[in-house]
Every structure is written in structure tokens, then in C-alpha cells.
mmCIF file of C-alpha atoms in Angstrom:
data_model
loop_
_atom_site.group_PDB
_atom_site.id
_atom_site.type_symbol
_atom_site.label_atom_id
_atom_site.label_comp_id
_atom_site.label_asym_id
_atom_site.label_seq_id
_atom_site.Cartn_x
_atom_site.Cartn_y
_atom_site.Cartn_z
ATOM 1 C CA GLY A 1 -0.028 0.017 0.005
ATOM 2 C CA PRO A 2 2.526 2.709 1.000
ATOM 3 C CA LEU A 3 4.887 1.673 -1.815
ATOM 4 C CA SER A 4 2.130 2.049 -4.391
ATOM 5 C CA ASP A 5 1.302 5.484 -2.933
ATOM 6 C CA ARG A 6 4.881 6.550 -3.469
ATOM 7 C CA PHE A 7 5.808 4.909 -6.789
ATOM 8 C CA GLY A 8 2.398 4.356 -8.316
ATOM 9 C CA ARG A 9 0.110 1.310 -8.626
ATOM 10 C CA LYS A 10 1.542 0.028 -11.936
ATOM 11 C CA PRO A 11 5.216 -0.437 -10.865
ATOM 12 C CA VAL A 12 4.224 -2.298 -7.699
ATOM 13 C CA LEU A 13 1.829 -4.548 -9.624
ATOM 14 C CA LEU A 14 4.567 -5.339 -12.166
ATOM 15 C CA ALA A 15 7.042 -6.112 -9.414
ATOM 16 C CA GLY A 16 4.531 -8.524 -7.853
ATOM 17 C CA LEU A 17 3.932 -10.236 -11.171
ATOM 18 C CA PHE A 18 7.669 -10.628 -11.757
ATOM 19 C CA ILE A 19 8.434 -11.981 -8.259
ATOM 20 C CA THR A 20 5.565 -14.446 -8.447
ATOM 21 C CA ALA A 21 6.654 -15.784 -11.836
ATOM 22 C CA ALA A 22 10.330 -15.927 -10.885
ATOM 23 C CA ALA A 23 9.563 -17.717 -7.567
ATOM 24 C CA SER A 24 7.363 -20.194 -9.417
ATOM 25 C CA MET A 25 10.196 -20.974 -11.799
ATOM 26 C CA ALA A 26 12.600 -21.479 -8.909
ATOM 27 C CA ALA A 27 10.093 -23.708 -7.062
ATOM 28 C CA ILE A 28 10.098 -26.108 -10.033
ATOM 29 C CA PHE A 29 13.724 -26.964 -9.247
ATOM 30 C CA SER A 30 13.321 -27.430 -5.494
ATOM 31 C CA THR A 31 15.213 -30.404 -4.171
ATOM 32 C CA SER A 32 14.010 -30.213 -0.601
ATOM 33 C CA ILE A 33 10.990 -29.081 1.400
ATOM 34 C CA GLY A 34 13.047 -26.187 2.840
ATOM 35 C CA MET A 35 13.785 -24.837 -0.665
ATOM 36 C CA LEU A 36 10.140 -25.228 -1.635
ATOM 37 C CA ILE A 37 8.965 -23.290 1.420
ATOM 38 C CA LEU A 38 11.496 -20.522 0.666
ATOM 39 C CA PHE A 39 10.253 -20.127 -2.888
ATOM 40 C CA ARG A 40 6.614 -20.328 -1.770
ATOM 41 C CA THR A 41 7.409 -17.481 0.650
ATOM 42 C CA LEU A 42 8.708 -15.418 -2.232
ATOM 43 C CA GLN A 43 5.569 -16.273 -4.177
ATOM 44 C CA GLY A 44 3.615 -14.911 -1.258
ATOM 45 C CA LEU A 45 5.575 -11.632 -1.370
ATOM 46 C CA GLY A 46 4.648 -11.196 -5.005
ATOM 47 C CA GLY A 47 1.025 -12.198 -4.595
ATOM 48 C CA GLY A 48 0.766 -10.062 -1.452
ATOM 49 C CA ALA A 49 1.622 -7.031 -3.598
ATOM 50 C CA MET A 50 -0.613 -7.910 -6.530
ATOM 51 C CA LEU A 51 -3.908 -8.534 -4.764
ATOM 52 C CA PRO A 52 -4.490 -5.253 -2.889
ATOM 53 C CA VAL A 53 -2.826 -3.095 -5.527
ATOM 54 C CA GLY A 54 -4.809 -4.761 -8.294
ATOM 55 C CA MET A 55 -7.995 -4.136 -6.396
ATOM 56 C CA ALA A 56 -7.024 -0.465 -5.799
ATOM 57 C CA ILE A 57 -6.332 -0.043 -9.542
ATOM 58 C CA ILE A 58 -9.781 -1.313 -10.520
ATOM 59 C CA TYR A 59 -11.457 0.713 -7.776
ATOM 60 C CA GLU A 60 -9.765 3.973 -8.789
ATOM 61 C CA LEU A 61 -10.268 3.615 -12.527
ATOM 62 C CA PHE A 62 -14.069 4.046 -12.224
ATOM 63 C CA PRO A 63 -16.333 6.746 -10.800
ATOM 64 C CA PRO A 64 -17.919 6.000 -7.390
ATOM 65 C CA ASP A 65 -21.330 5.086 -8.868
ATOM 66 C CA ARG A 66 -19.762 2.384 -11.110
ATOM 67 C CA ARG A 67 -17.209 0.878 -8.778
ATOM 68 C CA GLY A 68 -19.432 -1.984 -7.647
ATOM 69 C CA ALA A 69 -20.080 -3.058 -11.253
ATOM 70 C CA ALA A 70 -16.381 -2.822 -12.103
ATOM 71 C CA MET A 71 -15.338 -4.764 -8.988
ATOM 72 C CA GLY A 72 -17.939 -7.370 -9.870
ATOM 73 C CA VAL A 73 -16.410 -7.984 -13.258
ATOM 74 C CA TRP A 74 -12.965 -8.094 -11.636
ATOM 75 C CA GLY A 75 -14.396 -10.660 -9.256
ATOM 76 C CA VAL A 76 -15.431 -12.913 -12.191
ATOM 77 C CA ALA A 77 -11.813 -12.894 -13.325
ATOM 78 C CA ALA A 78 -10.703 -13.657 -9.726
ATOM 79 C CA MET A 79 -13.133 -16.587 -9.592
ATOM 80 C CA ALA A 80 -12.094 -17.984 -13.015
ATOM 81 C CA ALA A 81 -8.889 -19.368 -11.537
ATOM 82 C CA PRO A 82 -10.573 -21.085 -8.551
ATOM 83 C CA ALA A 83 -13.151 -22.502 -10.993
ATOM 84 C CA ILE A 84 -10.428 -24.085 -13.119
ATOM 85 C CA GLY A 85 -7.736 -24.538 -10.504
ATOM 86 C CA PRO A 86 -8.983 -27.445 -8.366
ATOM 87 C CA GLY A 87 -9.736 -29.703 -11.312
ATOM 88 C CA LEU A 88 -6.632 -28.688 -13.271
ATOM 89 C CA GLY A 89 -4.425 -28.955 -10.205
ATOM 90 C CA GLY A 90 -5.807 -32.366 -9.326
ATOM 91 C CA TRP A 91 -5.159 -33.576 -12.867
ATOM 92 C CA LEU A 92 -1.597 -32.214 -12.927
ATOM 93 C CA VAL A 93 -0.721 -33.855 -9.611
ATOM 94 C CA THR A 94 -2.406 -37.174 -10.535
ATOM 95 C CA GLN A 95 -1.133 -37.458 -14.125
ATOM 96 C CA LEU A 96 2.135 -35.534 -14.141
ATOM 97 C CA SER A 97 3.951 -34.040 -11.162
ATOM 98 C CA TRP A 98 3.548 -31.463 -8.389
ATOM 99 C CA ARG A 99 6.188 -29.407 -10.203
ATOM 100 C CA TRP A 100 3.667 -28.610 -12.914
ATOM 101 C CA LEU A 101 1.629 -26.695 -10.366
ATOM 102 C CA PHE A 102 4.445 -24.068 -10.404
ATOM 103 C CA LEU A 103 5.409 -24.361 -14.067
ATOM 104 C CA ILE A 104 1.939 -23.313 -15.168
ATOM 105 C CA ASN A 105 2.396 -19.980 -13.289
ATOM 106 C CA VAL A 106 5.412 -18.929 -15.346
ATOM 107 C CA PRO A 107 3.752 -18.256 -18.769
ATOM 108 C CA ILE A 108 0.823 -16.695 -16.991
ATOM 109 C CA GLY A 109 3.194 -14.284 -15.217
ATOM 110 C CA VAL A 110 4.960 -13.435 -18.456
ATOM 111 C CA ILE A 111 1.725 -12.757 -20.312
ATOM 112 C CA GLY A 112 0.381 -10.738 -17.387
ATOM 113 C CA THR A 113 3.509 -8.593 -17.302
ATOM 114 C CA VAL A 114 3.392 -7.857 -21.028
ATOM 115 C CA LEU A 115 -0.302 -6.935 -20.840
ATOM 116 C CA ALA A 116 0.228 -4.703 -17.792
ATOM 117 C CA LEU A 117 3.132 -2.901 -19.469
ATOM 118 C CA ARG A 118 1.017 -2.213 -22.607
ATOM 119 C CA LEU A 119 -2.404 -1.498 -21.175
ATOM 120 C CA LEU A 120 -2.249 -0.152 -17.585
ATOM 121 C CA ARG A 121 -1.943 3.476 -16.706
ATOM 122 C CA ASN A 122 -0.104 4.512 -13.548
ATOM 123 C CA THR A 123 -3.011 6.109 -11.760
ATOM 124 C CA GLY A 124 -4.167 6.767 -8.232
ATOM 125 C CA PHE A 125 -3.255 8.713 -5.156
ATOM 126 C CA ARG A 126 0.430 9.659 -5.001
ATOM 127 C CA GLU A 127 2.426 10.870 -2.004
ATOM 128 C CA ARG A 128 6.144 10.802 -1.348
ATOM 129 C CA ARG A 129 6.483 10.209 2.344
ATOM 130 C CA ARG A 130 9.251 8.747 4.417
ATOM 131 C CA PHE A 131 8.942 4.970 4.577
ATOM 132 C CA ASP A 132 8.137 3.550 8.051
ATOM 133 C CA TRP A 133 10.988 1.109 8.529
ATOM 134 C CA ILE A 134 10.395 0.702 12.253
ATOM 135 C CA GLY A 135 6.763 -0.120 11.700
ATOM 136 C CA THR A 136 7.622 -2.560 8.911
ATOM 137 C CA VAL A 137 10.152 -4.402 11.113
ATOM 138 C CA LEU A 138 7.719 -4.583 14.024
ATOM 139 C CA ILE A 139 4.756 -5.917 12.045
ATOM 140 C CA VAL A 140 6.840 -8.485 10.181
ATOM 141 C CA ALA A 141 8.671 -9.575 13.347
ATOM 142 C CA GLY A 142 5.277 -9.870 15.095
ATOM 143 C CA LEU A 143 3.325 -11.640 12.345
ATOM 144 C CA VAL A 144 5.913 -14.300 11.541
ATOM 145 C CA PRO A 145 6.078 -15.974 14.975
ATOM 146 C CA LEU A 146 2.329 -15.520 15.514
ATOM 147 C CA LEU A 147 1.332 -17.148 12.215
ATOM 148 C CA LEU A 148 3.960 -19.862 12.656
ATOM 149 C CA ALA A 149 2.614 -20.738 16.110
ATOM 150 C CA LEU A 150 -0.942 -20.800 14.828
ATOM 151 C CA SER A 151 0.053 -22.978 11.902
ATOM 152 C CA GLU A 152 2.234 -25.437 13.844
ATOM 153 C CA GLY A 153 0.587 -25.409 17.242
ATOM 154 C CA SER A 154 -1.223 -28.675 16.664
ATOM 155 C CA ASN A 155 2.084 -30.348 15.761
ATOM 156 C CA TRP A 156 4.189 -28.735 18.527
ATOM 157 C CA GLY A 157 1.418 -28.980 21.141
ATOM 158 C CA TRP A 158 -0.613 -25.981 22.226
ATOM 159 C CA GLN A 159 0.810 -26.029 25.773
ATOM 160 C CA THR A 160 4.453 -26.391 24.877
ATOM 161 C CA THR A 161 6.953 -23.743 25.645
ATOM 162 C CA LYS A 162 7.728 -23.340 21.953
ATOM 163 C CA THR A 163 4.136 -22.613 20.923
ATOM 164 C CA ILE A 164 3.424 -20.338 23.868
ATOM 165 C CA GLY A 165 6.715 -18.501 23.416
ATOM 166 C CA PHE A 166 6.093 -17.813 19.743
ATOM 167 C CA LEU A 167 2.569 -16.610 20.470
ATOM 168 C CA VAL A 168 3.737 -14.273 23.246
ATOM 169 C CA VAL A 169 6.580 -12.829 21.214
ATOM 170 C CA GLY A 170 4.311 -12.254 18.231
ATOM 171 C CA LEU A 171 1.593 -10.595 20.266
ATOM 172 C CA VAL A 172 4.007 -8.406 22.185
ATOM 173 C CA LEU A 173 5.610 -7.173 18.925
ATOM 174 C CA LEU A 174 2.228 -6.523 17.349
ATOM 175 C CA VAL A 175 1.192 -4.484 20.405
ATOM 176 C CA ALA A 176 4.452 -2.534 20.048
ATOM 177 C CA PHE A 177 3.593 -1.958 16.395
ATOM 178 C CA GLY A 178 0.184 -0.603 17.368
ATOM 179 C CA ILE A 179 1.754 1.740 19.913
ATOM 180 C CA TRP A 180 4.337 2.904 17.413
ATOM 181 C CA VAL A 181 1.953 3.738 14.556
ATOM 182 C CA LEU A 182 -0.625 5.398 16.875
ATOM 183 C CA THR A 183 1.682 7.504 18.990
ATOM 184 C CA LYS A 184 5.244 7.749 17.522
ATOM 185 C CA ALA A 185 5.327 7.426 13.775
ATOM 186 C CA ASP A 186 5.119 10.628 11.678
ATOM 187 C CA HIS A 187 4.154 8.597 8.560
ATOM 188 C CA PRO A 188 2.893 5.249 9.859
ATOM 189 C CA LEU A 189 3.074 2.157 7.687
ATOM 190 C CA VAL A 190 -0.619 1.533 8.476
ATOM 191 C CA ASP A 191 -2.946 4.220 9.848
ATOM 192 C CA LEU A 192 -4.925 2.149 12.355
ATOM 193 C CA ARG A 193 -7.275 5.071 12.830
ATOM 194 C CA MET A 194 -9.109 3.870 9.766
ATOM 195 C CA PHE A 195 -10.703 1.296 12.061
ATOM 196 C CA LYS A 196 -12.546 4.195 13.736
ATOM 197 C CA ILE A 197 -14.678 4.328 10.592
ATOM 198 C CA PRO A 198 -17.604 1.989 11.512
ATOM 199 C CA THR A 199 -18.334 0.726 7.957
ATOM 200 C CA PHE A 200 -14.723 -0.191 7.362
ATOM 201 C CA SER A 201 -14.477 -2.051 10.670
ATOM 202 C CA VAL A 202 -17.770 -3.923 10.102
ATOM 203 C CA THR A 203 -16.772 -4.990 6.539
ATOM 204 C CA THR A 204 -13.371 -6.147 7.777
ATOM 205 C CA ALA A 205 -14.979 -8.169 10.582
ATOM 206 C CA ILE A 206 -17.360 -9.793 8.050
ATOM 207 C CA ILE A 207 -14.538 -10.832 5.783
ATOM 208 C CA CYS A 208 -12.598 -12.300 8.705
ATOM 209 C CA LEU A 209 -15.488 -14.415 9.871
ATOM 210 C CA LEU A 210 -16.398 -15.425 6.300
ATOM 211 C CA THR A 211 -12.805 -16.579 5.882
ATOM 212 C CA LEU A 212 -13.253 -19.016 8.756
ATOM 213 C CA SER A 213 -16.051 -20.723 6.827
ATOM 214 C CA GLN A 214 -14.257 -20.607 3.462
ATOM 215 C CA TYR A 215 -11.010 -22.050 4.790
ATOM 216 C CA GLY A 216 -12.979 -24.856 6.445
ATOM 217 C CA ARG A 217 -14.362 -25.786 3.042
ATOM 218 C CA LEU A 218 -11.114 -25.351 1.128
ATOM 219 C CA VAL A 219 -8.995 -27.358 3.576
ATOM 220 C CA PHE A 220 -11.243 -30.014 5.133
ATOM 221 C CA VAL A 221 -13.649 -31.007 2.348
ATOM 222 C CA PRO A 222 -10.693 -32.417 0.374
ATOM 223 C CA TYR A 223 -9.402 -34.241 3.499
ATOM 224 C CA GLU A 224 -12.882 -35.647 4.055
ATOM 225 C CA LEU A 225 -13.519 -36.770 0.487
ATOM 226 C CA GLU A 226 -10.033 -38.259 -0.076
ATOM 227 C CA SER A 227 -9.671 -40.041 3.242
ATOM 228 C CA LEU A 228 -13.238 -41.240 3.823
ATOM 229 C CA ARG A 229 -14.394 -41.783 0.216
ATOM 230 C CA HIS A 230 -10.942 -42.486 -1.268
ATOM 231 C CA LEU A 231 -11.455 -39.988 -4.094
ATOM 232 C CA THR A 232 -8.555 -38.844 -6.233
ATOM 233 C CA PRO A 233 -7.347 -35.189 -6.144
ATOM 234 C CA LEU A 234 -8.834 -34.738 -9.635
ATOM 235 C CA HIS A 235 -12.238 -36.046 -8.556
ATOM 236 C CA THR A 236 -12.168 -33.901 -5.426
ATOM 237 C CA GLY A 237 -11.176 -30.814 -7.436
ATOM 238 C CA LEU A 238 -14.059 -31.276 -9.841
ATOM 239 C CA LEU A 239 -16.553 -31.593 -6.978
ATOM 240 C CA LEU A 240 -15.300 -28.248 -5.577
ATOM 241 C CA THR A 241 -15.554 -26.401 -8.883
ATOM 242 C CA PRO A 242 -19.256 -25.430 -8.639
ATOM 243 C CA THR A 243 -18.392 -23.122 -5.710
ATOM 244 C CA ALA A 244 -16.271 -20.868 -7.903
ATOM 245 C CA ILE A 245 -18.763 -21.046 -10.797
ATOM 246 C CA GLY A 246 -21.587 -19.841 -8.522
ATOM 247 C CA ALA A 247 -19.440 -16.989 -7.241
ATOM 248 C CA ALA A 248 -18.395 -15.962 -10.742
ATOM 249 C CA ILE A 249 -22.047 -15.776 -11.841
ATOM 250 C CA MET A 250 -23.202 -13.684 -8.897
ATOM 251 C CA MET A 251 -20.314 -11.249 -8.368
ATOM 252 C CA PRO A 252 -21.327 -8.857 -11.177
ATOM 253 C CA ILE A 253 -24.876 -8.870 -9.848
ATOM 254 C CA GLY A 254 -23.695 -8.160 -6.309
ATOM 255 C CA GLY A 255 -21.490 -5.356 -7.592
ATOM 256 C CA ARG A 256 -24.267 -3.616 -9.487
ATOM 257 C CA LEU A 257 -26.592 -3.922 -6.493
ATOM 258 C CA ALA A 258 -23.926 -2.285 -4.312
ATOM 259 C CA ASP A 259 -23.919 0.700 -6.669
ATOM 260 C CA ARG A 260 -27.724 1.025 -6.652
ATOM 261 C CA ILE A 261 -29.007 0.008 -3.240
ATOM 262 C CA GLY A 262 -25.930 -0.219 -0.971
ATOM 263 C CA ALA A 263 -24.342 -3.153 0.756
ATOM 264 C CA ARG A 264 -26.746 -4.104 3.526
ATOM 265 C CA LEU A 265 -29.381 -6.060 1.530
ATOM 266 C CA PRO A 266 -27.142 -8.001 -0.940
ATOM 267 C CA VAL A 267 -24.611 -8.919 1.769
ATOM 268 C CA THR A 268 -27.329 -10.122 4.181
ATOM 269 C CA VAL A 269 -29.227 -12.040 1.481
ATOM 270 C CA GLY A 270 -25.955 -13.525 0.114
ATOM 271 C CA LEU A 271 -24.641 -14.726 3.442
ATOM 272 C CA ILE A 272 -27.788 -16.686 4.352
ATOM 273 C CA PRO A 273 -27.327 -19.402 1.610
ATOM 274 C CA VAL A 274 -23.654 -19.578 2.476
ATOM 275 C CA ALA A 275 -24.645 -20.365 6.077
ATOM 276 C CA ALA A 276 -27.268 -22.863 4.916
ATOM 277 C CA SER A 277 -24.787 -24.715 2.707
ATOM 278 C CA THR A 278 -22.241 -24.786 5.520
ATOM 279 C CA TRP A 279 -24.877 -26.365 7.770
ATOM 280 C CA TYR A 280 -25.463 -28.976 5.084
ATOM 281 C CA LEU A 281 -21.696 -29.772 5.082
ATOM 282 C CA SER A 282 -21.954 -30.318 8.839
ATOM 283 C CA THR A 283 -24.494 -33.103 8.252
ATOM 284 C CA LEU A 284 -22.549 -35.135 5.622
ATOM 285 C CA SER A 285 -22.040 -38.868 5.884
ATOM 286 C CA PRO A 286 -19.721 -41.139 3.884
ATOM 287 C CA HIS A 287 -22.719 -42.044 1.702
ATOM 288 C CA SER A 288 -24.088 -38.548 1.041
ATOM 289 C CA SER A 289 -24.838 -37.806 -2.636
ATOM 290 C CA GLU A 290 -22.054 -36.233 -4.622
ATOM 291 C CA ASN A 291 -24.663 -34.509 -6.799
ATOM 292 C CA TRP A 292 -26.305 -32.840 -3.775
ATOM 293 C CA LEU A 293 -22.834 -31.871 -2.532
ATOM 294 C CA MET A 294 -22.134 -30.071 -5.784
ATOM 295 C CA VAL A 295 -25.573 -28.343 -5.655
ATOM 296 C CA TRP A 296 -24.947 -26.992 -2.171
ATOM 297 C CA LEU A 297 -21.424 -25.927 -3.055
ATOM 298 C CA PHE A 298 -22.821 -23.987 -6.028
ATOM 299 C CA ILE A 299 -25.377 -22.349 -3.711
ATOM 300 C CA SER A 300 -22.568 -21.429 -1.326
ATOM 301 C CA GLY A 301 -20.529 -19.900 -4.119
ATOM 302 C CA ALA A 302 -23.521 -17.952 -5.455
ATOM 303 C CA GLY A 303 -24.237 -16.535 -2.007
ATOM 304 C CA PHE A 304 -20.541 -15.684 -1.504
ATOM 305 C CA GLY A 305 -20.457 -13.911 -4.900
ATOM 306 C CA LEU A 306 -23.547 -11.889 -4.138
ATOM 307 C CA ALA A 307 -22.183 -10.757 -0.734
ATOM 308 C CA MET A 308 -18.461 -10.352 -1.420
ATOM 309 C CA MET A 309 -18.303 -7.339 -3.728
ATOM 310 C CA PRO A 310 -20.892 -5.154 -1.954
ATOM 311 C CA ASN A 311 -18.996 -5.727 1.281
ATOM 312 C CA THR A 312 -15.666 -4.813 -0.393
ATOM 313 C CA VAL A 313 -17.020 -1.732 -2.123
ATOM 314 C CA ALA A 314 -18.715 -0.467 1.079
ATOM 315 C CA GLY A 315 -15.457 -0.875 2.991
ATOM 316 C CA LEU A 316 -13.394 1.038 0.445
ATOM 317 C CA ASN A 317 -16.027 3.692 -0.174
ATOM 318 C CA SER A 318 -15.942 4.520 3.496
ATOM 319 C CA LEU A 319 -12.275 5.527 3.236
ATOM 320 C CA PRO A 320 -10.867 8.800 1.835
ATOM 321 C CA GLY A 321 -8.860 8.416 -1.313
ATOM 322 C CA ASN A 322 -5.455 8.661 0.348
ATOM 323 C CA LEU A 323 -6.193 5.489 2.354
ATOM 324 C CA ILE A 324 -7.486 3.265 -0.485
ATOM 325 C CA ALA A 325 -4.278 1.340 -1.181
ATOM 326 C CA THR A 326 -3.473 0.862 2.485
ATOM 327 C CA GLY A 327 -7.079 -0.021 3.331
ATOM 328 C CA SER A 328 -7.153 -2.636 0.530
ATOM 329 C CA ALA A 329 -3.894 -4.108 1.855
ATOM 330 C CA ILE A 330 -5.236 -4.179 5.435
ATOM 331 C CA ARG A 331 -8.347 -6.101 4.246
ATOM 332 C CA GLN A 332 -6.100 -8.673 2.566
ATOM 333 C CA LEU A 333 -3.816 -8.902 5.608
ATOM 334 C CA SER A 334 -6.818 -9.318 7.905
ATOM 335 C CA ARG A 335 -8.068 -12.092 5.709
ATOM 336 C CA GLN A 336 -4.704 -13.876 5.731
ATOM 337 C CA ILE A 337 -4.456 -13.656 9.569
ATOM 338 C CA ALA A 338 -8.093 -14.833 9.896
ATOM 339 C CA GLY A 339 -7.239 -17.738 7.599
ATOM 340 C CA SER A 340 -4.279 -18.756 9.730
ATOM 341 C CA VAL A 341 -6.360 -18.547 12.906
ATOM 342 C CA ALA A 342 -9.127 -20.493 11.230
ATOM 343 C CA ILE A 343 -6.829 -23.293 10.065
ATOM 344 C CA ALA A 344 -5.214 -23.456 13.521
ATOM 345 C CA ALA A 345 -8.541 -23.639 15.330
ATOM 346 C CA LEU A 346 -10.198 -26.085 12.903
ATOM 347 C CA THR A 347 -7.129 -28.255 12.719
ATOM 348 C CA ALA A 348 -7.127 -28.502 16.527
ATOM 349 C CA VAL A 349 -10.784 -29.574 16.402
ATOM 350 C CA VAL A 350 -10.096 -32.387 13.950
ATOM 351 C CA SER A 351 -6.722 -33.531 15.213
ATOM 352 C CA PHE A 352 -7.990 -33.701 18.818
ATOM 353 C CA GLN A 353 -10.673 -36.190 17.735
ATOM 354 C CA LEU A 354 -8.356 -38.150 15.397
ATOM 355 C CA SER A 355 -5.395 -38.484 17.805
ATOM 356 C CA GLY A 356 -3.214 -35.833 16.193
ATOM 357 C CA HIS A 357 -4.087 -36.658 12.580
ATOM 358 C CA LEU A 358 -6.055 -34.655 10.013
ATOM 359 C CA GLN A 359 -6.974 -37.607 7.824
ATOM 360 C CA PHE A 360 -8.752 -40.848 8.693
ATOM 361 C CA THR A 361 -6.054 -43.427 9.346
ATOM 362 C CA GLY A 362 -8.078 -46.378 10.486
ATOM 363 C CA GLU A 363 -7.348 -45.857 14.199
ATOM 364 C CA HIS A 364 -10.951 -44.668 14.641
ATOM 365 C CA THR A 365 -14.259 -45.647 13.117
ATOM 366 C CA VAL A 366 -15.433 -43.930 9.958
ATOM 367 C CA GLY A 367 -18.248 -42.408 12.027
ATOM 368 C CA GLN A 368 -15.798 -40.846 14.452
ATOM 369 C CA ALA A 369 -13.807 -39.319 11.591
ATOM 370 C CA GLN A 370 -16.961 -38.047 9.920
ATOM 371 C CA THR A 371 -18.047 -36.372 13.180
ATOM 372 C CA ALA A 372 -14.650 -34.681 13.448
ATOM 373 C CA TYR A 373 -14.998 -33.177 9.966
ATOM 374 C CA ASN A 374 -18.631 -32.198 10.532
ATOM 375 C CA ASP A 375 -17.634 -30.270 13.694
ATOM 376 C CA VAL A 376 -15.500 -28.010 11.489
ATOM 377 C CA PHE A 377 -18.587 -26.867 9.584
ATOM 378 C CA VAL A 378 -20.664 -26.468 12.714
ATOM 379 C CA LEU A 379 -18.107 -23.805 13.773
ATOM 380 C CA GLY A 380 -18.202 -22.315 10.299
ATOM 381 C CA PHE A 381 -21.977 -22.132 10.412
ATOM 382 C CA TRP A 382 -21.986 -20.128 13.667
ATOM 383 C CA ALA A 383 -19.305 -17.791 12.268
ATOM 384 C CA LEU A 384 -21.624 -17.157 9.342
ATOM 385 C CA VAL A 385 -24.576 -16.487 11.618
ATOM 386 C CA ALA A 386 -22.415 -13.786 13.210
ATOM 387 C CA THR A 387 -21.690 -12.282 9.729
ATOM 388 C CA VAL A 388 -25.416 -12.102 8.964
ATOM 389 C CA VAL A 389 -25.928 -10.091 12.179
ATOM 390 C CA LEU A 390 -23.013 -7.780 11.333
ATOM 391 C CA ALA A 391 -24.359 -7.296 7.791
ATOM 392 C CA LEU A 392 -27.424 -5.556 9.292
ATOM 393 C CA PHE A 393 -25.137 -2.737 10.343
ATOM 394 C CA LEU A 394 -23.834 -2.123 6.824
ATOM 395 C CA PRO A 395 -24.900 1.046 4.934
ATOM 396 C CA GLY A 396 -28.252 0.996 3.217
ATOM 397 C CA LYS A 397 -29.152 2.846 0.059
ATOM 398 C CA ALA A 398 -29.143 6.399 1.435
ATOM 399 C CA HIS A 399 -25.845 6.039 3.339
ATOM 400 C CA SER A 400 -24.216 4.352 0.378
ATOM 401 C CA LEU A 401 -25.235 7.084 -2.052
ATOM 402 C CA ALA A 402 -23.895 9.664 0.440
ATOM 403 C CA MET A 403 -20.559 7.871 0.512
ATOM 404 C CA GLN A 404 -20.513 7.875 -3.330
ATOM 405 C CA ARG A 405 -21.004 11.637 -3.331
ATOM 406 C CA ASP A 406 -18.262 12.096 -0.787
ATOM 407 C CA ARG A 407 -15.836 10.118 -2.899
ATOM 408 C CA ALA A 408 -16.835 11.956 -6.061
ATOM 409 C CA ALA A 409 -16.273 15.307 -4.352
ATOM 410 C CA GLU A 410 -12.705 14.492 -3.421
ATOM 411 C CA HIS A 411 -9.945 16.307 -5.314
ATOM 412 C CA PHE A 412 -6.474 15.277 -4.305
ATOM 413 C CA ASP A 413 -3.385 16.993 -5.628
ATOM 414 C CA GLY A 414 -1.713 13.639 -5.116
ATOM 415 C CA PHE A 415 -3.770 11.893 -7.775
ATOM 416 C CA GLN A 416 -1.752 11.350 -10.959
ATOM 417 C CA ALA A 417 -2.050 9.519 -14.256
ATOM 418 C CA ASP A 418 1.259 8.765 -15.938
#
């Protein structure tokens, strides 16, 4: 976010594309798990730049009353990969090699770089301010041990000195980061005062809780299908595809509704079928119909698509223009942290019931394993109930139109188009 404010959106997006493609190429030649993790980390750096900056570019290219529609179309593109990815990835792993999962990224990165160079303008808010190195060091030093402890706590043991130590160090450093940016920094890496804006805070809370449900589906449905039903990765990937198809269909509709009637109604209506489908996942048995599973996953994706873009547009519209890039980055960061917390919590639920394992190993009955997986979706269901309640506090039509007028009235000397 701050880098794109200083150098422009386009250079940061191009850097992210290049890093992702180069790291994917390097990952192909990994000879150990350590090397693979290193290159995956570099991939994360590139992707971490692309997602929020790409969203900021789309948002800023259009006037306030068309941003929902534009973001909805962008969402279709964002869902195209998840629609194709599970099936394609399953086929590549089954028929060829895991290395092809990374090889396929390289030509995509090259094509994306060429198109970005030719077609994108370097637009958006621009401000040359001193980079907050202290804030950067504190947030990185805090997030790394925190996320590592959450990811590995089930393996290390939640009560071990190692896990507790990492958690404490991470939390202390993040508290220090908060104190620094709120009281000491002249130009903070992240202006945490944006969370004083109610709409931004509510939309961020919704996306965090929604992530809990989504990660439960992404991580544990494959475990369940492959270990209890002995399905191949390709078969599992194809069963998951309807979720992305449903989302891709509904995202443009949700975006247009956000422009016309605000976020409250489409987000609330969209989250209800997501909750219903998650409840269905909590009732599965080893003999449940695959066809019904695909139907409910499609319903889940459609509800997600209807709710996602209005929630995103409302959150960004609540911010002044000089906070758009940082606000977009904060939403992505919040989602990543929520995902790590979700995986840690849900993994603990399953592994506790399966004696430290995530997949059915034969040490328990099939029924016990099914119950462990179903409990994941019970938690996801209640998280979604909470999102429905929060959605009632989102802006309706009048408030949304007022925010559009506020954004349209902004004139920043910092905005440039190169």
C-alpha cells in the first residue's frame, strides 16, 4: 500500500507479477521441502503485492457510482482461476507431477507482465512520504512468529513452551507496532485510525468471519473426500468447482446492487445461503450424494459472490482516497491472519478427535472421523450467523449514495495519471 502510494500502482503490480513468476520458476527446481517453502514465501511476497494493488487499480479507474459493477467484473476474473484450478491442479498432480503446479504460473506471469506494461496507466493517489521502517520491522517480526505458532501449534502442542513462546513474542511485537503507529510514527506504515470508521471495521470483521467458513471448506472438504471416500485429487477438485462457478455468476450482480441499493441487503441475502450450505456440510455422511454436494457448493458460491463485492465496495467507499491502497492491503492482511487462525482452530478440532491426525487413518471408526469433519462446519456455520448479524449494520441505500457523493467530491493533488 505505502509503496504504491509513493511509486504508483503500476510499478508495484509489475514487481509483484515478476516476483511471483520468478519464484514459481525457482520452485520447479526445489530439491528439498526447505527450498520449496522458501520459494513459496517469495511467491507470497509477489502475490501479497498484486492482490491489494490490483483491487485499488480497478477501484480507482471508475467513478464512485460504477465501482461496484467494475469490482464485480474483476471478481469474475478472480473466480475464473478457482473455478479451473482445483480440477486442473488435481489432474496435474495425478497425471504428471507437483512441479507442474508451479510451471503453469510462469507463462501466466509473463503474459500478465506484457499486458500490464502495454495497457495499464499509472493512476491513483500519490504521495512521497518517508517509509516507516520501524513499523515494517515490528509488524513483520510480530506476524511471523504468531502465524507460525498458529500454523504449527497442533504439531508442537498448544501447551508447549515453543508454541506459547512464539505466540507471546508475536503478540508483544504486534502491540508494540500498534503503539508505534498510533503515537510515535510521523508517517505510519498503516494508519490504524481507519478502524474508527464503523463501515470499514464492520466490513473487515465480516470478511474475517467469512474466511473461517471458506477455509474450512477449502482445507477440510478435500481431507474428508479423499480419506473417507478415497477420491482422487482430480475427482475432489471437480466436486469443488461449482463453488467458484456460482461465485463468478453472482459477483457482477452483487457489484451492481452495491452501486444502486448499498451493501446491507445484498450482503445479508448472500450470506444466508452460504450459512445454509455450511450447515449442510456439517451433516454429511460417507454415503451422502455427490450431486447434492455439488448443488450445495454451487449455492454457497452464489451466495458468496452476491455478498463479497458489496462488502468490499462499502469498506473502500468509507475511506478517503489517500487510504484506499493501504485499506485494501489491510483487508487482505486481515483475511490472511483470519485464515491462519481458522486453520489453526479447525485443525485443533479435527486432530484432537483423530489423535493428532487430520486424515482418517483407521485408528478410529469412519463415524468418528466423519463427526470430526462435521464439527468443523458447525463452527463455520455459527461464524456465518455472526456475519449475517454484522451485515445488518452495513450502509443501506441512502448512506451508500452519500458515501459515493463524498468520494466523487474528493480532489487530491496527489492523484496522478502517468
